[in-house]
Tab-separated table of C-alpha atoms and ligand atoms in Angstrom:
chain	number	residue	atom	x	y	z
A	613	MET	CA	285.374	113.210	-7.280
A	614	SER	CA	288.062	115.245	-5.472
A	615	LEU	CA	287.484	116.394	-2.303
A	616	ASN	CA	285.722	120.607	-2.191
A	617	THR	CA	288.140	122.444	0.728
A	618	LYS	CA	286.667	125.897	0.107
A	619	ILE	CA	285.032	126.507	3.319
A	620	ASP	CA	285.552	129.321	5.317
A	621	THR	CA	285.989	130.508	8.666
A	622	GLU	CA	282.470	131.467	9.099
A	623	THR	CA	280.891	128.460	7.809
A	624	ILE	CA	283.030	126.403	10.460
A	625	GLU	CA	281.852	128.765	13.412
A	626	ARG	CA	278.508	128.874	12.342
A	627	ILE	CA	278.133	124.978	12.228
A	628	SER	CA	279.974	123.934	15.361
A	629	GLY	CA	278.888	127.008	17.569
A	630	VAL	CA	282.779	127.790	18.192
A	631	ASN	CA	284.088	131.485	18.383
A	632	THR	CA	287.797	130.700	17.960
A	633	ARG	CA	288.423	134.456	18.708
A	634	LYS	CA	287.621	133.656	23.001
A	635	CYS	CA	290.739	131.503	23.003
A	636	MET	CA	293.666	132.658	25.173
A	637	LYS	CA	296.176	129.985	23.557
A	638	CYS	CA	297.046	128.439	27.004
A	639	GLY	CA	297.315	124.968	25.355
A	640	LYS	CA	295.418	123.110	27.898
A	641	CYS	CA	293.193	121.427	25.176
A	642	SER	CA	296.092	120.090	23.665
A	643	ALA	CA	298.138	119.364	26.914
A	644	THR	CA	294.777	117.065	27.882
A	645	CYS	CA	293.600	115.497	24.697
A	646	PRO	CA	294.373	111.576	24.687
A	647	ALA	CA	295.144	111.666	21.085
A	648	PHE	CA	297.566	114.211	21.280
A	649	HIS	CA	300.563	111.583	19.883
A	650	GLU	CA	298.225	110.450	17.051
A	651	MET	CA	297.288	113.766	15.604
A	652	ASP	CA	298.963	115.662	13.064
A	653	PHE	CA	297.090	118.845	14.044
A	654	HIS	CA	296.463	119.629	17.688
A	655	PRO	CA	293.181	120.891	19.338
A	656	HIS	CA	294.644	124.360	20.130
A	657	GLN	CA	295.833	124.386	16.351
A	658	PHE	CA	292.522	123.464	14.788
A	659	VAL	CA	291.531	126.920	16.905
A	660	ALA	CA	294.155	129.041	15.585
A	661	MET	CA	293.632	127.926	11.984
A	662	VAL	CA	289.860	127.579	11.727
A	663	GLU	CA	290.515	131.375	12.631
A	664	LYS	CA	293.032	132.188	10.099
A	665	GLY	CA	290.821	130.609	7.426
A	666	ASP	CA	293.571	127.782	7.121
A	667	ILE	CA	291.254	124.974	6.871
A	668	GLU	CA	292.422	122.754	3.919
A	669	PRO	CA	295.222	121.510	6.226
A	670	LEU	CA	292.605	120.566	8.579
A	671	MET	CA	290.156	118.873	6.449
A	672	LYS	CA	292.870	116.228	5.341
A	673	SER	CA	294.278	115.958	8.562
A	674	LYS	CA	294.522	112.485	10.328
A	675	SER	CA	292.994	114.358	13.679
A	676	ILE	CA	289.876	114.540	12.604
A	677	TRP	CA	289.378	110.538	12.415
A	678	ASN	CA	291.659	109.921	15.366
A	679	CYS	CA	289.429	112.670	17.497
A	680	LEU	CA	288.118	110.661	20.329
A	681	THR	CA	285.218	112.663	21.104
A	682	CYS	CA	286.056	112.382	24.541
A	683	PHE	CA	285.093	115.837	25.046
A	684	ALA	CA	288.343	116.045	27.130
A	685	CYS	CA	289.219	119.734	25.321
A	686	VAL	CA	285.987	120.936	25.770
A	687	GLN	CA	285.254	120.552	29.782
A	688	ARG	CA	289.052	121.545	30.265
A	689	CYS	CA	289.081	124.419	28.187
A	690	PRO	CA	289.237	127.417	30.668
A	691	ARG	CA	287.464	130.093	28.116
A	692	ASP	CA	284.739	128.049	26.584
A	693	VAL	CA	285.861	127.790	23.243
A	694	GLU	CA	285.352	123.998	22.918
A	695	PRO	CA	287.866	122.565	20.317
A	696	ALA	CA	286.371	119.480	19.921
A	697	LYS	CA	283.330	120.765	17.868
A	698	LEU	CA	285.387	122.625	15.405
A	699	VAL	CA	287.238	118.953	15.218
A	700	GLU	CA	283.710	117.499	14.559
A	701	ALA	CA	282.350	120.488	12.062
A	702	ILE	CA	285.519	119.763	9.989
A	703	ARG	CA	285.235	115.689	9.976
A	704	GLN	CA	281.669	116.001	8.870
A	705	ALA	CA	282.445	119.095	6.100
A	706	VAL	CA	284.561	116.127	4.513
A	707	ILE	CA	282.077	112.779	5.355
A	708	ARG	CA	279.015	114.867	3.875
A	709	GLN	CA	280.933	115.251	0.531
A	710	ALA	CA	280.172	112.241	-2.045
A	711	GLY	CA	282.590	109.973	-2.121
A	712	GLU	CA	284.779	110.795	1.406
A	713	ASN	CA	283.465	108.195	3.826
A	714	HIS	CA	286.370	107.131	5.972
A	715	LEU	CA	284.385	103.294	6.929
A	716	LYS	CA	282.636	101.576	4.320
A	717	ALA	CA	280.100	98.895	5.607
A	718	GLU	CA	282.502	96.324	3.540
A	719	GLN	CA	284.905	97.024	5.560
A	720	ILE	CA	283.189	95.980	8.910
A	721	PRO	CA	283.040	91.947	8.706
A	722	GLU	CA	286.794	91.510	8.899
A	723	MET	CA	286.947	93.645	11.443
A	724	LEU	CA	284.282	91.805	14.138
A	725	ASP	CA	285.423	89.649	16.681
A	726	SER	CA	283.024	87.612	19.097
A	727	GLU	CA	282.800	90.199	21.963
A	728	LEU	CA	282.589	93.596	20.052
A	729	PRO	CA	279.381	95.440	20.944
A	730	GLN	CA	276.992	96.841	18.512
A	731	GLN	CA	277.805	100.277	19.583
A	732	ALA	CA	281.166	100.421	18.816
A	733	ILE	CA	279.824	99.844	15.148
A	734	VAL	CA	277.080	102.415	15.309
A	735	SER	CA	279.677	104.930	16.958
A	736	ALA	CA	281.968	104.469	14.392
A	737	PHE	CA	279.316	105.107	11.308
A	738	ARG	CA	278.556	108.295	12.865
A	739	LYS	CA	281.581	109.597	13.059
A	740	TYR	CA	283.377	108.285	9.490
A	741	LYS	CA	280.158	107.759	7.371
A	742	LYS	CA	277.549	109.755	6.506
B	1010	MET	CA	257.820	105.006	41.253
B	1011	LYS	CA	257.770	104.274	37.310
B	1012	TYR	CA	260.153	105.301	34.736
B	1013	SER	CA	260.067	105.056	30.741
B	1014	TYR	CA	263.178	102.793	29.848
B	1015	TYR	CA	265.426	103.203	26.744
B	1016	PRO	CA	267.488	100.001	26.921
B	1017	GLY	CA	269.287	100.893	23.829
B	1018	CYS	CA	270.565	98.535	21.191
B	1019	THR	CA	273.845	97.008	23.087
B	1020	LEU	CA	271.560	96.290	26.317
B	1021	LYS	CA	269.399	94.147	23.549
B	1022	THR	CA	272.182	91.921	22.444
B	1023	LYS	CA	276.245	91.888	23.515
B	1024	ALA	CA	275.322	93.541	26.580
B	1025	LYS	CA	272.132	92.150	27.821
B	1026	GLU	CA	273.080	91.258	31.531
B	1027	LEU	CA	273.649	95.241	32.210
B	1028	SER	CA	269.783	95.712	31.593
B	1029	ASP	CA	268.498	92.326	32.918
B	1030	TYR	CA	270.531	92.936	36.296
B	1031	ALA	CA	269.445	96.610	36.621
B	1032	VAL	CA	265.413	95.486	35.490
B	1033	ALA	CA	265.590	92.872	38.548
B	1034	ALA	CA	267.649	95.099	41.100
B	1035	ALA	CA	265.266	98.104	40.260
B	1036	LYS	CA	262.291	96.034	41.415
B	1037	VAL	CA	263.652	95.124	44.629
B	1038	LEU	CA	264.098	98.577	44.965
B	1039	GLY	CA	260.585	99.752	43.943
B	1040	VAL	CA	260.986	101.149	41.087
B	1041	GLU	CA	259.460	99.834	37.668
B	1042	LEU	CA	261.389	100.406	34.493
B	1043	GLU	CA	258.765	99.989	31.605
B	1044	GLU	CA	260.551	99.601	28.213
B	1045	ILE	CA	259.663	102.657	25.853
B	1046	LYS	CA	257.675	101.044	22.511
B	1047	ASP	CA	259.602	101.187	19.154
B	1048	TRP	CA	262.697	102.510	20.254
B	1049	GLN	CA	265.140	103.150	17.710
B	1050	CYS	CA	269.450	103.040	18.198
B	1051	CYS	CA	270.237	106.236	19.788
B	1052	GLY	CA	273.459	106.399	17.650
B	1053	GLY	CA	276.175	106.023	20.510
B	1054	VAL	CA	277.498	109.352	19.342
B	1055	TYR	CA	276.202	112.800	19.945
B	1056	SER	CA	277.396	115.211	16.900
B	1057	THR	CA	278.167	118.637	18.265
B	1058	SER	CA	277.123	120.376	15.239
B	1059	LYS	CA	274.282	122.626	14.921
B	1060	ASP	CA	272.956	121.839	11.383
B	1061	GLU	CA	273.034	117.437	12.375
B	1062	ILE	CA	269.329	117.103	12.143
B	1063	ALA	CA	268.357	113.659	11.203
B	1064	SER	CA	271.040	111.729	13.474
B	1065	LYS	CA	269.360	112.879	16.337
B	1066	LEU	CA	265.390	112.384	15.530
B	1067	SER	CA	265.930	108.798	16.965
B	1068	SER	CA	266.477	110.371	20.629
B	1069	VAL	CA	263.771	112.778	19.901
B	1070	ARG	CA	261.275	110.279	18.865
B	1071	ALA	CA	262.143	108.336	22.328
B	1072	LEU	CA	261.730	111.648	24.455
B	1073	ALA	CA	258.213	112.500	23.302
B	1074	GLN	CA	257.041	108.344	23.923
B	1075	ALA	CA	258.196	108.999	27.270
B	1076	ARG	CA	255.945	112.324	27.840
B	1077	ASP	CA	253.245	110.787	26.103
B	1078	GLU	CA	253.749	107.916	29.061
B	1079	GLY	CA	253.754	110.447	31.810
B	1080	HIS	CA	257.457	109.225	32.763
B	1081	ASP	CA	261.239	110.729	33.275
B	1082	LEU	CA	262.945	108.601	30.973
B	1083	MET	CA	265.762	106.460	32.266
B	1084	THR	CA	269.049	105.513	30.079
B	1085	LEU	CA	271.457	102.839	31.745
B	1086	CYS	CA	274.418	102.844	28.862
B	1087	SER	CA	276.690	105.701	29.424
B	1088	ALA	CA	276.625	106.607	25.941
B	1089	CYS	CA	272.513	106.376	25.295
B	1090	HIS	CA	272.844	108.588	28.179
B	1091	ASN	CA	275.116	111.100	26.889
B	1092	VAL	CA	273.377	111.082	23.252
B	1093	ILE	CA	269.921	111.365	24.643
B	1094	LYS	CA	270.347	114.029	27.033
B	1095	ARG	CA	272.041	116.356	25.242
B	1096	VAL	CA	269.528	116.236	21.970
B	1097	ASN	CA	266.675	116.951	25.392
B	1098	GLU	CA	268.955	120.166	25.696
B	1099	ASP	CA	268.919	120.828	22.191
B	1100	MET	CA	265.112	120.327	22.446
B	1101	ARG	CA	264.400	122.654	25.611
B	1102	GLY	CA	267.437	125.249	24.420
B	1103	ASP	CA	267.878	125.444	20.705
B	1104	GLU	CA	264.965	127.152	18.867
B	1105	ASN	CA	266.437	126.574	15.393
B	1106	PHE	CA	266.646	122.516	15.942
B	1107	ARG	CA	263.885	122.107	17.962
B	1108	THR	CA	261.717	123.771	15.268
B	1109	LYS	CA	263.659	121.297	12.587
B	1110	ALA	CA	263.444	118.179	14.490
B	1111	ASN	CA	259.276	118.533	15.150
B	1112	ASN	CA	258.772	119.985	11.196
B	1113	TYR	CA	260.595	116.966	10.430
B	1114	MET	CA	258.416	114.504	12.418
B	1115	ALA	CA	255.246	116.087	12.577
B	1116	PRO	CA	254.010	114.700	15.685
B	1117	ASP	CA	250.658	114.931	17.604
B	1118	MET	CA	251.955	117.135	19.637
B	1119	GLU	CA	255.170	118.887	19.322
B	1120	TYR	CA	258.119	117.848	21.781
B	1121	HIS	CA	260.072	120.578	23.415
B	1122	GLY	CA	261.949	118.750	26.136
B	1123	GLU	CA	259.373	118.015	28.613
B	1124	ALA	CA	260.534	114.830	29.882
B	1125	ASN	CA	263.666	114.482	31.989
B	1126	VAL	CA	266.601	112.351	31.605
B	1127	VAL	CA	267.740	109.961	34.026
B	1128	HIS	CA	270.404	107.742	34.479
B	1129	TYR	CA	270.075	104.531	36.358
B	1130	LEU	CA	272.848	105.886	38.529
B	1131	GLU	CA	270.822	108.931	39.306
B	1132	MET	CA	268.147	107.061	40.317
B	1133	LEU	CA	269.748	105.078	42.960
B	1134	ARG	CA	271.612	108.199	44.297
B	1135	ASP	CA	268.402	110.654	44.236
B	1136	VAL	CA	265.269	109.119	44.557
B	1137	VAL	CA	265.818	105.367	46.019
B	1138	GLY	CA	269.220	106.764	48.010
B	1139	PHE	CA	272.198	105.039	49.184
B	1140	ASP	CA	271.394	104.555	52.577
B	1141	GLU	CA	268.374	102.456	51.681
B	1142	ILE	CA	269.913	100.216	49.001
B	1143	LYS	CA	272.467	99.708	52.250
B	1144	LYS	CA	269.841	98.278	54.451
B	1145	LYS	CA	268.697	96.350	51.404
B	1146	VAL	CA	271.738	94.556	50.792
B	1147	VAL	CA	271.954	91.047	52.046
B	1148	ASN	CA	274.971	90.050	50.815
B	1149	PRO	CA	278.004	92.577	51.376
B	1150	LEU	CA	280.839	92.866	48.938
B	1151	THR	CA	282.943	92.894	51.937
B	1152	GLY	CA	286.775	93.200	51.358
B	1153	ARG	CA	286.090	93.279	47.386
B	1154	LYS	CA	288.487	96.812	46.219
B	1155	ILE	CA	286.613	97.849	43.334
B	1156	GLY	CA	287.988	100.973	41.287
B	1157	ALA	CA	284.971	102.391	39.009
B	1158	TYR	CA	285.539	103.757	35.718
B	1159	TYR	CA	283.075	106.019	34.503
B	1160	GLY	CA	284.673	107.071	31.077
B	1161	CYS	CA	283.692	110.362	29.681
B	1162	LEU	CA	280.279	110.304	28.499
B	1163	LEU	CA	278.196	110.379	31.808
B	1164	LEU	CA	280.290	113.513	32.993
B	1165	ARG	CA	281.242	115.459	29.931
B	1166	PRO	CA	280.453	117.841	29.319
B	1167	GLY	CA	279.496	118.501	32.646
B	1168	LYS	CA	277.383	121.683	32.005
B	1169	VAL	CA	274.680	119.283	29.958
B	1170	MET	CA	275.295	116.032	31.778
B	1171	GLU	CA	275.078	117.538	35.393
B	1172	PHE	CA	275.464	114.121	36.312
B	1173	ASP	CA	278.198	114.581	39.309
B	1174	ASP	CA	281.734	116.554	39.756
B	1175	PRO	CA	283.278	115.785	36.064
B	1176	GLU	CA	286.505	116.037	37.583
B	1177	ASN	CA	285.909	114.663	41.025
B	1178	PRO	CA	282.664	112.255	40.537
B	1179	GLN	CA	281.710	110.315	43.303
B	1180	ILE	CA	278.459	108.578	42.619
B	1181	LEU	CA	280.341	105.365	41.470
B	1182	GLU	CA	282.415	105.226	44.641
B	1183	ASP	CA	279.346	105.966	46.953
B	1184	PHE	CA	277.427	103.185	45.371
B	1185	ILE	CA	280.736	100.770	45.646
B	1186	ARG	CA	280.584	101.782	49.660
B	1187	ALA	CA	276.843	100.951	49.834
B	1188	ILE	CA	276.924	97.317	48.663
B	1189	GLY	CA	279.754	97.045	51.289
B	1190	ALA	CA	282.884	96.914	49.128
B	1191	THR	CA	286.085	99.323	49.035
B	1192	PRO	CA	286.037	101.835	46.218
B	1193	VAL	CA	289.487	102.386	44.716
B	1194	LEU	CA	290.326	105.783	43.164
B	1195	PHE	CA	292.637	105.454	40.412
B	1196	GLU	CA	293.647	108.801	38.092
B	1197	GLN	CA	292.647	107.795	34.772
B	1198	ARG	CA	289.338	107.029	36.124
B	1199	ASN	CA	287.291	109.842	33.903
B	1200	GLU	CA	290.012	109.818	30.845
B	1201	CYS	CA	288.872	108.010	27.514
B	1202	CYS	CA	289.314	104.235	27.144
B	1203	GLY	CA	289.807	104.731	23.652
B	1204	GLY	CA	285.538	104.209	22.583
B	1205	TYR	CA	285.220	103.502	18.893
B	1206	MET	CA	288.949	103.710	17.759
B	1207	THR	CA	288.972	100.212	18.224
B	1208	LEU	CA	287.737	100.623	14.535
B	1209	ASN	CA	289.928	102.828	13.393
B	1210	ASP	CA	293.017	102.966	15.027
B	1211	LYS	CA	293.481	99.535	16.942
B	1212	GLU	CA	296.936	100.583	18.679
B	1213	LEU	CA	295.400	103.986	19.935
B	1214	ALA	CA	292.797	102.635	21.484
B	1215	GLN	CA	294.739	99.237	23.079
B	1216	LYS	CA	297.315	102.846	24.366
B	1217	ARG	CA	294.306	103.928	25.614
B	1218	SER	CA	292.554	100.804	27.734
B	1219	THR	CA	295.878	99.697	28.826
B	1220	ALA	CA	296.684	103.432	30.239
B	1221	VAL	CA	293.445	103.070	32.499
B	1222	VAL	CA	293.779	99.819	33.526
B	1223	ASP	CA	297.382	100.309	34.368
B	1224	SER	CA	296.215	103.172	36.551
B	1225	ALA	CA	293.787	101.000	38.421
B	1226	VAL	CA	295.957	98.113	38.817
B	1227	ARG	CA	298.852	100.566	40.727
B	1228	ASN	CA	296.181	101.401	42.821
B	1229	GLU	CA	295.853	98.036	43.719
B	1230	ALA	CA	291.911	97.602	43.021
B	1231	ASP	CA	290.975	94.167	41.925
B	1232	CYS	CA	288.181	94.974	39.713
B	1233	LEU	CA	286.801	97.575	37.660
B	1234	ILE	CA	283.081	98.388	37.166
B	1235	THR	CA	281.515	100.323	34.265
B	1236	ALA	CA	278.247	101.374	33.095
B	1237	CYS	CA	278.889	101.342	29.175
B	1238	PRO	CA	279.423	98.108	27.118
B	1239	LEU	CA	282.105	99.606	25.015
B	1240	CYS	CA	284.349	100.848	28.175
B	1241	ARG	CA	283.650	97.342	28.964
B	1242	TYR	CA	284.795	95.692	25.975
B	1243	ASN	CA	287.980	98.585	25.337
B	1244	LEU	CA	289.220	97.397	29.018
B	1245	GLU	CA	288.718	93.596	28.631
B	1246	VAL	CA	290.008	93.158	25.039
B	1247	ASN	CA	291.861	95.828	23.999
B	1248	SER	CA	293.845	96.224	26.964
B	1249	GLU	CA	297.325	94.593	27.972
B	1250	THR	CA	297.067	94.695	31.128
B	1251	LYS	CA	294.456	92.258	32.324
B	1252	LEU	CA	291.545	93.048	35.213
B	1253	PRO	CA	287.975	91.926	35.459
B	1254	VAL	CA	286.048	93.931	34.121
B	1255	ILE	CA	282.045	94.254	35.461
B	1256	TYR	CA	278.821	95.501	34.829
B	1257	PHE	CA	277.798	97.652	38.017
B	1258	THR	CA	274.412	96.022	37.713
B	1259	GLU	CA	276.174	92.881	37.853
B	1260	LEU	CA	277.390	93.758	41.565
B	1261	LEU	CA	274.290	95.555	42.405
B	1262	ALA	CA	272.233	92.284	42.072
B	1263	GLU	CA	274.584	90.323	43.925
B	1264	ALA	CA	274.550	92.395	46.735
B	1265	LEU	CA	270.799	91.997	46.733
B	1266	GLY	CA	271.101	88.762	46.830
B	1267	ILE	CA	269.288	88.312	43.532
B	1268	LYS	CA	271.843	87.421	40.809
B	1269	GLU	CA	270.971	83.634	40.541
B	1270	VAL	CA	267.303	84.427	39.959
B	1271	LYS	CA	267.069	87.541	37.570
C	237	LIG	S1	287.567	115.523	22.178
C	237	LIG	FE1	288.981	115.149	20.667
C	237	LIG	S2	290.731	116.974	20.138
C	237	LIG	FE2	289.067	116.930	22.298
C	237	LIG	S3	290.713	115.717	23.869
C	237	LIG	FE3	289.498	114.219	23.194
C	237	LIG	S4	290.579	113.408	21.382
C	237	LIG	FE4	291.654	115.439	22.109
C	238	LIG	S1	291.840	125.026	26.058
C	238	LIG	FE1	290.726	126.684	25.494
C	238	LIG	S2	291.630	128.790	25.237
C	238	LIG	FE2	293.222	127.003	25.959
C	238	LIG	S3	294.266	127.021	23.763
C	238	LIG	FE3	292.808	125.421	23.943
C	238	LIG	S4	290.466	126.149	22.777
C	238	LIG	FE4	292.641	127.897	23.832
């Protein structure tokens, strides 16, 4: 089954609770993002692209998996736009579809080391798997 | 003072000492932690999506249980605290979520956010008081230079967590002073350690945790303290620069002279 990318601005804004039109394009969210260099689209681009309805590239991006959910962009946005909520909504729009889990239980055993806390596994499943 | 205590999955397994020292130290300070019956894992991360309901119900159950027991709910792990406090906020302020959650669970008495969520550190600061702790210290950790690593989850988003100033917190530094040691400030103390990224992009987790530890080393800390098992893992295992990382409750127990008898 292939990924359905027909999702509009309104749906993502409703799920995330974000109003993209509040953004003043200052770029502070991307400047503070600790995963900036590991992202193909940056937090401020999520805001601009969702506003335009250009959502398909975001659904196929590396950024939705590399966001650390650190809430730095949420805390530091001067306009309360809270870009990480868009990243989360789009990530969920992907993993909620059949066959789109980003992490499978079978992959876990080879990643384990004796120190890894359970918390890491449950958190990763929440982010990467329906 | 008595709390309904929510330990969470990792404090029962890999991070047992974080919890054991906390319970023992609380006793010395006149605080009782009674574990919530049949608690379930919080899931580790809170989803900001408004239509995400089922994954938040374990938090609602724990909260309703605390309410029924007549206490505030106490957390210790930073991740549990973030998830449960934010779900409680939803139960208070988001009518759609509250209705759906109550419909799902069909409890005897609906839950509307009545319990307060209190982190162990907030209890130390606001209920016991750092001055009072200072008086109970029998083994001050004089001369130790300690970097307080806050990370993300205790502080952000500040308007929900209301834990401390999210950009310039001081609760852990006050704690360090109360146990007789010297706090060391470092730039990366409230930047992400890499979190769960260790299972998706190990290099990114290594880069983040190394940046945090390097920042502490530059400022001459001789160890780091944290309240989060995943932060501890990243800073200890994933960081290429090495510095001891200790749970803050272990130092509290040491200062109170009960480290050996937990
Ligand atoms: S929450 Fe995600 S997008 Fe926002 S600053 Fe953190 S890593 Fe970047
Ligand atoms: S920080 Fe806020 S206002 Fe500035 S670009 Fe990012 S989303 Fe827009």
